[in-house]
Amino acid sequence: MQSLKILLLGAAIGSASVLPASASSSAWYNSEGGKVRLVTSGKADEAGRIQGVLDIALKPGWKTYWRDPGDAGVPPQLDVSASTNIADATLSFPAPQRHDDGYGKWAGYNYPVSLPVVFKLSAAKDSAVIDADVFLGICETICIPVQTRLTVDPGSDPDNADDAALVKASFAALPAPARSDFGINVLPGDHETLVVEANFPGDPDAADFFVAGERDYMFGAPSRSEKDGKLIFTVPILDRPSATPTDGGLHYTLTSSAGAVEGLLPFP
């Protein structure tokens, strides 16, 4: 989003207000384009995992980003290294929308959104306090970075029904795992192009494909074509690592009028 300049306004960030916390959630951090908080389910499971959400309440007309923000955006980031008995935190993302600001296309949300997160305890049976440094961009005609630390004591109200319901609903809203009749097949491409064949139910005009530029990959917006009755997405590879990674893959989301699925595709 080249038109949405990132304003590193220390005064604007510093003046954002913090509203009182309730139960197993953090205080709201209030900024110009909306507010953000952390909410947890309160209890760790037997494996020492706590489910939660990064709850982003955008004001009308404001937007925020998916895991891949395009070439000039700010993806949501969560750093829990200052926490007590928290080893790491993994964010997940509901299906995004494709946006076009006239300068470029990017993936994100133009409505309030809750990003599911799983906190992994260092010691499964010990208590924990989450001190999470949050950084994300929220945008109207300009982008303003939201940067704050959110604190949650998950054990302070472990049976809070409202918090548990929000967390449960947010995880339920995530894309389903990809499957043979709703997913993608990678087709032969080249060093500068990723090509996938999409399989999905519903209206072809409503289908879209999102791939996250991670591990030093950067992708452009996909183009659509049809081959043998199949929808093909061709994605420009704008940048890539000097050596192709051999572990893991790239996150993708495929959407259609019937819903959304996600999965990993091999590094091109």
PDB file of C-alpha atoms in Angstrom:
ATOM      1  CA  MET A   1       0.000   0.000   0.000  1.00  0.00           C
ATOM      2  CA  GLN A   2       2.318   2.688  -1.213  1.00  0.00           C
ATOM      3  CA  SER A   3      -0.234   5.435  -0.635  1.00  0.00           C
ATOM      4  CA  LEU A   4      -0.613   4.558   3.016  1.00  0.00           C
ATOM      5  CA  LYS A   5       2.545   5.936   4.545  1.00  0.00           C
ATOM      6  CA  ILE A   6       3.563   4.517   7.881  1.00  0.00           C
ATOM      7  CA  LEU A   7       3.637   7.375  10.361  1.00  0.00           C
ATOM      8  CA  LEU A   8       6.020   6.703  13.198  1.00  0.00           C
ATOM      9  CA  LEU A   9       4.385   9.238  15.431  1.00  0.00           C
ATOM     10  CA  GLY A  10       5.701   8.720  18.918  1.00  0.00           C
ATOM     11  CA  ALA A  11       3.414  11.343  20.349  1.00  0.00           C
ATOM     12  CA  ALA A  12       0.339   9.841  18.738  1.00  0.00           C
ATOM     13  CA  ILE A  13       1.207   6.364  19.924  1.00  0.00           C
ATOM     14  CA  GLY A  14       2.079   7.519  23.404  1.00  0.00           C
ATOM     15  CA  SER A  15      -1.171   9.418  23.851  1.00  0.00           C
ATOM     16  CA  ALA A  16      -3.386   6.433  23.117  1.00  0.00           C
ATOM     17  CA  SER A  17      -5.365   5.522  26.198  1.00  0.00           C
ATOM     18  CA  VAL A  18      -5.530   2.267  28.116  1.00  0.00           C
ATOM     19  CA  LEU A  19      -8.962   1.241  29.338  1.00  0.00           C
ATOM     20  CA  PRO A  20      -9.552  -1.030  32.360  1.00  0.00           C
ATOM     21  CA  ALA A  21      -9.138  -4.760  32.021  1.00  0.00           C
ATOM     22  CA  SER A  22     -11.818  -7.276  32.957  1.00  0.00           C
ATOM     23  CA  ALA A  23     -11.507 -10.938  33.815  1.00  0.00           C
ATOM     24  CA  SER A  24      -8.961 -12.955  31.811  1.00  0.00           C
ATOM     25  CA  SER A  25      -8.474 -10.194  29.256  1.00  0.00           C
ATOM     26  CA  SER A  26      -6.068  -7.284  29.105  1.00  0.00           C
ATOM     27  CA  ALA A  27      -6.920  -3.622  29.203  1.00  0.00           C
ATOM     28  CA  TRP A  28      -8.039  -2.110  25.904  1.00  0.00           C
ATOM     29  CA  TYR A  29      -5.375  -0.004  24.212  1.00  0.00           C
ATOM     30  CA  ASN A  30      -7.157   2.824  22.445  1.00  0.00           C
ATOM     31  CA  SER A  31      -5.690   4.526  19.357  1.00  0.00           C
ATOM     32  CA  GLU A  32      -6.939   6.819  16.622  1.00  0.00           C
ATOM     33  CA  GLY A  33      -8.355   4.137  14.350  1.00  0.00           C
ATOM     34  CA  GLY A  34      -9.586   1.668  16.936  1.00  0.00           C
ATOM     35  CA  LYS A  35      -8.587  -0.289  19.993  1.00  0.00           C
ATOM     36  CA  VAL A  36      -6.878  -3.596  20.737  1.00  0.00           C
ATOM     37  CA  ARG A  37      -6.731  -6.047  23.634  1.00  0.00           C
ATOM     38  CA  LEU A  38      -5.771  -9.634  24.450  1.00  0.00           C
ATOM     39  CA  VAL A  39      -8.418 -12.087  25.619  1.00  0.00           C
ATOM     40  CA  THR A  40      -7.730 -15.615  26.901  1.00  0.00           C
ATOM     41  CA  SER A  41      -9.795 -18.667  27.697  1.00  0.00           C
ATOM     42  CA  GLY A  42      -8.158 -18.594  31.127  1.00  0.00           C
ATOM     43  CA  LYS A  43      -7.164 -22.221  31.530  1.00  0.00           C
ATOM     44  CA  ALA A  44      -4.227 -24.112  30.064  1.00  0.00           C
ATOM     45  CA  ASP A  45      -4.888 -27.567  28.638  1.00  0.00           C
ATOM     46  CA  GLU A  46      -2.948 -30.682  29.625  1.00  0.00           C
ATOM     47  CA  ALA A  47      -0.231 -29.834  27.093  1.00  0.00           C
ATOM     48  CA  GLY A  48       0.279 -26.372  28.622  1.00  0.00           C
ATOM     49  CA  ARG A  49      -1.471 -24.348  25.899  1.00  0.00           C
ATOM     50  CA  ILE A  50      -3.756 -21.382  26.468  1.00  0.00           C
ATOM     51  CA  GLN A  51      -6.067 -20.221  23.702  1.00  0.00           C
ATOM     52  CA  GLY A  52      -6.684 -16.523  23.233  1.00  0.00           C
ATOM     53  CA  VAL A  53      -7.349 -13.799  20.691  1.00  0.00           C
ATOM     54  CA  LEU A  54      -5.813 -10.506  19.689  1.00  0.00           C
ATOM     55  CA  ASP A  55      -9.057  -8.529  19.558  1.00  0.00           C
ATOM     56  CA  ILE A  56      -8.923  -5.576  17.121  1.00  0.00           C
ATOM     57  CA  ALA A  57     -11.934  -3.250  17.252  1.00  0.00           C
ATOM     58  CA  LEU A  58     -11.551  -1.024  14.188  1.00  0.00           C
ATOM     59  CA  LYS A  59     -13.475   2.188  13.761  1.00  0.00           C
ATOM     60  CA  PRO A  60     -15.604   2.508  10.588  1.00  0.00           C
ATOM     61  CA  GLY A  61     -13.455   3.215   7.531  1.00  0.00           C
ATOM     62  CA  TRP A  62     -10.256   1.777   9.061  1.00  0.00           C
ATOM     63  CA  LYS A  63      -8.448  -1.395   7.999  1.00  0.00           C
ATOM     64  CA  THR A  64      -5.738  -3.745   9.226  1.00  0.00           C
ATOM     65  CA  TYR A  65      -3.618  -6.461   7.613  1.00  0.00           C
ATOM     66  CA  TRP A  66      -3.498 -10.218   7.098  1.00  0.00           C
ATOM     67  CA  ARG A  67      -0.315 -12.211   7.801  1.00  0.00           C
ATOM     68  CA  ASP A  68       1.084 -10.908   4.472  1.00  0.00           C
ATOM     69  CA  PRO A  69       0.511  -7.142   4.278  1.00  0.00           C
ATOM     70  CA  GLY A  70       1.807  -6.535   0.760  1.00  0.00           C
ATOM     71  CA  ASP A  71       4.917  -4.529  -0.039  1.00  0.00           C
ATOM     72  CA  ALA A  72       4.303  -1.594   2.314  1.00  0.00           C
ATOM     73  CA  GLY A  73       2.084  -2.783   5.165  1.00  0.00           C
ATOM     74  CA  VAL A  74       2.530  -3.870   8.767  1.00  0.00           C
ATOM     75  CA  PRO A  75       1.478  -7.424   9.674  1.00  0.00           C
ATOM     76  CA  PRO A  76       0.237  -8.059  13.225  1.00  0.00           C
ATOM     77  CA  GLN A  77       3.107  -9.094  15.473  1.00  0.00           C
ATOM     78  CA  LEU A  78       3.117 -10.483  19.016  1.00  0.00           C
ATOM     79  CA  ASP A  79       6.277 -10.748  21.146  1.00  0.00           C
ATOM     80  CA  VAL A  80       5.825 -12.612  24.457  1.00  0.00           C
ATOM     81  CA  SER A  81       9.486 -12.759  25.489  1.00  0.00           C
ATOM     82  CA  ALA A  82       8.823 -10.525  28.543  1.00  0.00           C
ATOM     83  CA  SER A  83       6.155 -12.916  29.869  1.00  0.00           C
ATOM     84  CA  THR A  84       6.341 -15.274  32.839  1.00  0.00           C
ATOM     85  CA  ASN A  85       6.175 -18.986  31.977  1.00  0.00           C
ATOM     86  CA  ILE A  86       5.224 -18.356  28.344  1.00  0.00           C
ATOM     87  CA  ALA A  87       7.510 -20.050  25.806  1.00  0.00           C
ATOM     88  CA  ASP A  88       5.925 -18.686  22.624  1.00  0.00           C
ATOM     89  CA  ALA A  89       2.721 -17.509  20.981  1.00  0.00           C
ATOM     90  CA  THR A  90       1.362 -18.421  17.536  1.00  0.00           C
ATOM     91  CA  LEU A  91      -1.107 -16.172  15.719  1.00  0.00           C
ATOM     92  CA  SER A  92      -3.692 -17.508  13.272  1.00  0.00           C
ATOM     93  CA  PHE A  93      -5.696 -15.504  10.755  1.00  0.00           C
ATOM     94  CA  PRO A  94      -9.286 -15.648   9.492  1.00  0.00           C
ATOM     95  CA  ALA A  95      -9.772 -15.460   5.744  1.00  0.00           C
ATOM     96  CA  PRO A  96      -8.843 -11.971   4.488  1.00  0.00           C
ATOM     97  CA  GLN A  97     -10.365  -9.753   1.820  1.00  0.00           C
ATOM     98  CA  ARG A  98      -8.577  -8.404  -1.257  1.00  0.00           C
ATOM     99  CA  HIS A  99      -8.234  -4.609  -1.106  1.00  0.00           C
ATOM    100  CA  ASP A 100      -7.118  -2.180  -3.813  1.00  0.00           C
ATOM    101  CA  ASP A 101      -6.197   1.374  -2.783  1.00  0.00           C
ATOM    102  CA  GLY A 102      -5.391   2.454  -6.340  1.00  0.00           C
ATOM    103  CA  TYR A 103      -1.657   1.911  -5.865  1.00  0.00           C
ATOM    104  CA  GLY A 104      -1.568  -1.791  -5.101  1.00  0.00           C
ATOM    105  CA  LYS A 105      -3.553  -4.805  -3.938  1.00  0.00           C
ATOM    106  CA  TRP A 106      -3.188  -6.215  -0.445  1.00  0.00           C
ATOM    107  CA  ALA A 107      -4.922  -8.606   1.947  1.00  0.00           C
ATOM    108  CA  GLY A 108      -6.575  -7.600   5.184  1.00  0.00           C
ATOM    109  CA  TYR A 109      -9.744  -6.681   7.049  1.00  0.00           C
ATOM    110  CA  ASN A 110     -11.967  -3.599   6.968  1.00  0.00           C
ATOM    111  CA  TYR A 111     -14.077  -4.668   9.939  1.00  0.00           C
ATOM    112  CA  PRO A 112     -13.394  -5.564  13.597  1.00  0.00           C
ATOM    113  CA  VAL A 113     -11.460  -8.823  13.706  1.00  0.00           C
ATOM    114  CA  SER A 114     -10.221 -11.237  16.363  1.00  0.00           C
ATOM    115  CA  LEU A 115      -6.974 -13.070  15.559  1.00  0.00           C
ATOM    116  CA  PRO A 116      -6.715 -16.409  17.387  1.00  0.00           C
ATOM    117  CA  VAL A 117      -3.487 -17.035  19.283  1.00  0.00           C
ATOM    118  CA  VAL A 118      -2.127 -20.071  21.120  1.00  0.00           C
ATOM    119  CA  PHE A 119       0.190 -19.397  24.060  1.00  0.00           C
ATOM    120  CA  LYS A 120       2.549 -22.242  24.948  1.00  0.00           C
ATOM    121  CA  LEU A 121       3.584 -22.468  28.593  1.00  0.00           C
ATOM    122  CA  SER A 122       7.192 -23.238  29.475  1.00  0.00           C
ATOM    123  CA  ALA A 123       6.041 -25.391  32.400  1.00  0.00           C
ATOM    124  CA  ALA A 124       2.571 -26.809  31.796  1.00  0.00           C
ATOM    125  CA  LYS A 125       1.443 -26.980  35.428  1.00  0.00           C
ATOM    126  CA  ASP A 126       2.790 -23.612  36.595  1.00  0.00           C
ATOM    127  CA  SER A 127       0.941 -20.298  36.569  1.00  0.00           C
ATOM    128  CA  ALA A 128       1.701 -17.738  33.882  1.00  0.00           C
ATOM    129  CA  VAL A 129       1.432 -14.023  33.201  1.00  0.00           C
ATOM    130  CA  ILE A 130       1.316 -12.835  29.597  1.00  0.00           C
ATOM    131  CA  ASP A 131       3.209  -9.628  28.827  1.00  0.00           C
ATOM    132  CA  ALA A 132       2.786  -9.253  25.064  1.00  0.00           C
ATOM    133  CA  ASP A 133       4.394  -6.519  22.993  1.00  0.00           C
ATOM    134  CA  VAL A 134       1.942  -5.884  20.157  1.00  0.00           C
ATOM    135  CA  PHE A 135       2.722  -4.144  16.868  1.00  0.00           C
ATOM    136  CA  LEU A 136       0.274  -3.752  13.998  1.00  0.00           C
ATOM    137  CA  GLY A 137      -0.813  -1.215  11.409  1.00  0.00           C
ATOM    138  CA  ILE A 138      -4.297   0.242  11.164  1.00  0.00           C
ATOM    139  CA  CYS A 139      -5.084   2.349   8.142  1.00  0.00           C
ATOM    140  CA  GLU A 140      -7.559   4.892   6.813  1.00  0.00           C
ATOM    141  CA  THR A 141      -6.004   7.190   4.198  1.00  0.00           C
ATOM    142  CA  ILE A 142      -2.740   6.801   6.102  1.00  0.00           C
ATOM    143  CA  CYS A 143      -1.375   3.951   8.217  1.00  0.00           C
ATOM    144  CA  ILE A 144      -0.747   4.463  11.908  1.00  0.00           C
ATOM    145  CA  PRO A 145       1.297   1.902  13.822  1.00  0.00           C
ATOM    146  CA  VAL A 146      -0.197   0.605  17.056  1.00  0.00           C
ATOM    147  CA  GLN A 147       2.533  -0.400  19.462  1.00  0.00           C
ATOM    148  CA  THR A 148       1.874  -1.309  23.083  1.00  0.00           C
ATOM    149  CA  ARG A 149       2.351  -3.959  25.777  1.00  0.00           C
ATOM    150  CA  LEU A 150      -0.752  -5.876  26.831  1.00  0.00           C
ATOM    151  CA  THR A 151      -0.761  -7.803  30.120  1.00  0.00           C
ATOM    152  CA  VAL A 152      -3.029 -10.690  31.049  1.00  0.00           C
ATOM    153  CA  ASP A 153      -3.125 -12.958  34.090  1.00  0.00           C
ATOM    154  CA  PRO A 154      -5.020 -15.920  32.602  1.00  0.00           C
ATOM    155  CA  GLY A 155      -5.694 -17.347  36.051  1.00  0.00           C
ATOM    156  CA  SER A 156      -7.364 -14.200  37.402  1.00  0.00           C
ATOM    157  CA  ASP A 157     -10.820 -15.307  36.216  1.00  0.00           C
ATOM    158  CA  PRO A 158     -10.400 -18.693  34.517  1.00  0.00           C
ATOM    159  CA  ASP A 159     -14.128 -19.381  34.215  1.00  0.00           C
ATOM    160  CA  ASN A 160     -15.193 -16.122  32.568  1.00  0.00           C
ATOM    161  CA  ALA A 161     -17.934 -17.143  30.145  1.00  0.00           C
ATOM    162  CA  ASP A 162     -17.743 -14.061  27.909  1.00  0.00           C
ATOM    163  CA  ASP A 163     -14.002 -14.411  27.350  1.00  0.00           C
ATOM    164  CA  ALA A 164     -14.280 -18.149  26.700  1.00  0.00           C
ATOM    165  CA  ALA A 165     -17.116 -17.608  24.203  1.00  0.00           C
ATOM    166  CA  LEU A 166     -15.152 -14.982  22.237  1.00  0.00           C
ATOM    167  CA  VAL A 167     -12.101 -17.242  22.047  1.00  0.00           C
ATOM    168  CA  LYS A 168     -14.173 -20.252  20.975  1.00  0.00           C
ATOM    169  CA  ALA A 169     -15.982 -18.292  18.258  1.00  0.00           C
ATOM    170  CA  SER A 170     -12.732 -16.863  16.889  1.00  0.00           C
ATOM    171  CA  PHE A 171     -11.105 -20.274  16.520  1.00  0.00           C
ATOM    172  CA  ALA A 172     -14.279 -21.658  14.948  1.00  0.00           C
ATOM    173  CA  ALA A 173     -14.167 -18.869  12.334  1.00  0.00           C
ATOM    174  CA  LEU A 174     -10.714 -19.855  11.044  1.00  0.00           C
ATOM    175  CA  PRO A 175     -10.432 -21.428   7.582  1.00  0.00           C
ATOM    176  CA  ALA A 176     -10.804 -25.207   7.589  1.00  0.00           C
ATOM    177  CA  PRO A 177      -7.863 -27.415   6.599  1.00  0.00           C
ATOM    178  CA  ALA A 178      -7.518 -27.756   2.824  1.00  0.00           C
ATOM    179  CA  ARG A 179      -8.766 -30.983   1.258  1.00  0.00           C
ATOM    180  CA  SER A 180      -8.802 -32.590  -2.172  1.00  0.00           C
ATOM    181  CA  ASP A 181     -12.063 -30.955  -3.294  1.00  0.00           C
ATOM    182  CA  PHE A 182     -11.284 -27.587  -1.691  1.00  0.00           C
ATOM    183  CA  GLY A 183      -7.636 -26.635  -1.947  1.00  0.00           C
ATOM    184  CA  ILE A 184      -4.888 -26.097  -4.471  1.00  0.00           C
ATOM    185  CA  ASN A 185      -2.537 -28.097  -6.673  1.00  0.00           C
ATOM    186  CA  VAL A 186       0.811 -26.527  -7.480  1.00  0.00           C
ATOM    187  CA  LEU A 187       1.505 -26.506 -11.227  1.00  0.00           C
ATOM    188  CA  PRO A 188       4.870 -26.096 -12.960  1.00  0.00           C
ATOM    189  CA  GLY A 189       6.048 -22.496 -12.864  1.00  0.00           C
ATOM    190  CA  ASP A 190       9.430 -20.854 -13.091  1.00  0.00           C
ATOM    191  CA  HIS A 191      11.853 -18.925 -10.904  1.00  0.00           C
ATOM    192  CA  GLU A 192       9.661 -15.817 -11.041  1.00  0.00           C
ATOM    193  CA  THR A 193       6.166 -17.338 -11.012  1.00  0.00           C
ATOM    194  CA  LEU A 194       4.039 -19.473  -8.682  1.00  0.00           C
ATOM    195  CA  VAL A 195       1.150 -21.218 -10.481  1.00  0.00           C
ATOM    196  CA  VAL A 196      -1.649 -23.082  -8.694  1.00  0.00           C
ATOM    197  CA  GLU A 197      -4.838 -24.806  -9.777  1.00  0.00           C
ATOM    198  CA  ALA A 198      -7.744 -24.120  -7.412  1.00  0.00           C
ATOM    199  CA  ASN A 199     -10.372 -26.706  -6.463  1.00  0.00           C
ATOM    200  CA  PHE A 200     -13.395 -25.334  -4.625  1.00  0.00           C
ATOM    201  CA  PRO A 201     -17.190 -25.393  -4.336  1.00  0.00           C
ATOM    202  CA  GLY A 202     -19.288 -22.387  -5.246  1.00  0.00           C
ATOM    203  CA  ASP A 203     -19.091 -19.502  -7.714  1.00  0.00           C
ATOM    204  CA  PRO A 204     -15.716 -19.211  -9.529  1.00  0.00           C
ATOM    205  CA  ASP A 205     -16.067 -15.427  -9.633  1.00  0.00           C
ATOM    206  CA  ALA A 206     -16.047 -15.354  -5.819  1.00  0.00           C
ATOM    207  CA  ALA A 207     -12.866 -17.433  -5.433  1.00  0.00           C
ATOM    208  CA  ASP A 208      -9.574 -15.862  -4.381  1.00  0.00           C
ATOM    209  CA  PHE A 209      -6.113 -17.138  -3.475  1.00  0.00           C
ATOM    210  CA  PHE A 210      -3.818 -15.620  -0.852  1.00  0.00           C
ATOM    211  CA  VAL A 211      -0.230 -16.739  -0.265  1.00  0.00           C
ATOM    212  CA  ALA A 212       1.958 -15.365   2.505  1.00  0.00           C
ATOM    213  CA  GLY A 213       5.405 -14.063   1.677  1.00  0.00           C
ATOM    214  CA  GLU A 214       7.532 -15.615   4.423  1.00  0.00           C
ATOM    215  CA  ARG A 215      11.130 -16.817   4.724  1.00  0.00           C
ATOM    216  CA  ASP A 216      12.289 -13.925   2.457  1.00  0.00           C
ATOM    217  CA  TYR A 217       9.684 -14.579  -0.249  1.00  0.00           C
ATOM    218  CA  MET A 218       7.625 -11.672  -1.575  1.00  0.00           C
ATOM    219  CA  PHE A 219       4.633 -12.120  -3.888  1.00  0.00           C
ATOM    220  CA  GLY A 220       2.582  -9.838  -6.079  1.00  0.00           C
ATOM    221  CA  ALA A 221      -1.177  -9.960  -6.566  1.00  0.00           C
ATOM    222  CA  PRO A 222      -2.356 -13.101  -8.406  1.00  0.00           C
ATOM    223  CA  SER A 223      -3.870 -13.074 -11.877  1.00  0.00           C
ATOM    224  CA  ARG A 224      -6.708 -15.418 -12.851  1.00  0.00           C
ATOM    225  CA  SER A 225      -7.147 -17.636 -15.894  1.00  0.00           C
ATOM    226  CA  GLU A 226      -8.996 -20.810 -16.864  1.00  0.00           C
ATOM    227  CA  LYS A 227      -7.522 -24.046 -18.194  1.00  0.00           C
ATOM    228  CA  ASP A 228      -9.533 -27.191 -18.941  1.00  0.00           C
ATOM    229  CA  GLY A 229     -12.399 -25.876 -16.851  1.00  0.00           C
ATOM    230  CA  LYS A 230     -10.140 -25.197 -13.837  1.00  0.00           C
ATOM    231  CA  LEU A 231      -9.399 -21.833 -12.249  1.00  0.00           C
ATOM    232  CA  ILE A 232      -5.667 -21.028 -12.322  1.00  0.00           C
ATOM    233  CA  PHE A 233      -3.958 -18.412 -10.160  1.00  0.00           C
ATOM    234  CA  THR A 234      -0.574 -17.119 -11.363  1.00  0.00           C
ATOM    235  CA  VAL A 235       1.379 -15.255  -8.689  1.00  0.00           C
ATOM    236  CA  PRO A 236       4.482 -13.145  -9.444  1.00  0.00           C
ATOM    237  CA  ILE A 237       7.472 -13.946  -7.206  1.00  0.00           C
ATOM    238  CA  LEU A 238       8.897 -10.487  -6.537  1.00  0.00           C
ATOM    239  CA  ASP A 239      11.693 -11.628  -4.247  1.00  0.00           C
ATOM    240  CA  ARG A 240      12.997 -14.929  -2.933  1.00  0.00           C
ATOM    241  CA  PRO A 241      15.761 -16.253  -0.660  1.00  0.00           C
ATOM    242  CA  SER A 242      19.147 -17.029  -2.139  1.00  0.00           C
ATOM    243  CA  ALA A 243      18.577 -20.710  -1.304  1.00  0.00           C
ATOM    244  CA  THR A 244      15.187 -22.427  -1.323  1.00  0.00           C
ATOM    245  CA  PRO A 245      14.226 -23.566   2.217  1.00  0.00           C
ATOM    246  CA  THR A 246      13.962 -27.302   2.725  1.00  0.00           C
ATOM    247  CA  ASP A 247      11.690 -27.320   5.784  1.00  0.00           C
ATOM    248  CA  GLY A 248       8.054 -26.277   6.125  1.00  0.00           C
ATOM    249  CA  GLY A 249       6.187 -24.321   3.465  1.00  0.00           C
ATOM    250  CA  LEU A 250       4.230 -21.169   2.718  1.00  0.00           C
ATOM    251  CA  HIS A 251       0.857 -20.447   4.310  1.00  0.00           C
ATOM    252  CA  TYR A 252      -2.004 -19.997   1.876  1.00  0.00           C
ATOM    253  CA  THR A 253      -5.736 -19.350   2.130  1.00  0.00           C
ATOM    254  CA  LEU A 254      -8.247 -20.158  -0.596  1.00  0.00           C
ATOM    255  CA  THR A 255     -11.657 -18.509  -0.366  1.00  0.00           C
ATOM    256  CA  SER A 256     -14.908 -19.136  -2.213  1.00  0.00           C
ATOM    257  CA  SER A 257     -18.610 -18.407  -1.815  1.00  0.00           C
ATOM    258  CA  ALA A 258     -18.772 -21.644   0.198  1.00  0.00           C
ATOM    259  CA  GLY A 259     -16.159 -20.652   2.789  1.00  0.00           C
ATOM    260  CA  ALA A 260     -12.388 -20.798   3.132  1.00  0.00           C
ATOM    261  CA  VAL A 261      -9.576 -23.317   3.632  1.00  0.00           C
ATOM    262  CA  GLU A 262      -5.895 -22.963   4.435  1.00  0.00           C
ATOM    263  CA  GLY A 263      -2.763 -25.018   4.146  1.00  0.00           C
ATOM    264  CA  LEU A 264       0.963 -25.060   3.367  1.00  0.00           C
ATOM    265  CA  LEU A 265       2.384 -25.197  -0.147  1.00  0.00           C
ATOM    266  CA  PRO A 266       5.948 -26.186  -1.028  1.00  0.00           C
ATOM    267  CA  PHE A 267       8.491 -23.433  -1.433  1.00  0.00           C
ATOM    268  CA  PRO A 268       8.668 -22.536  -5.127  1.00  0.00           C
TER     269      PRO A 268
END
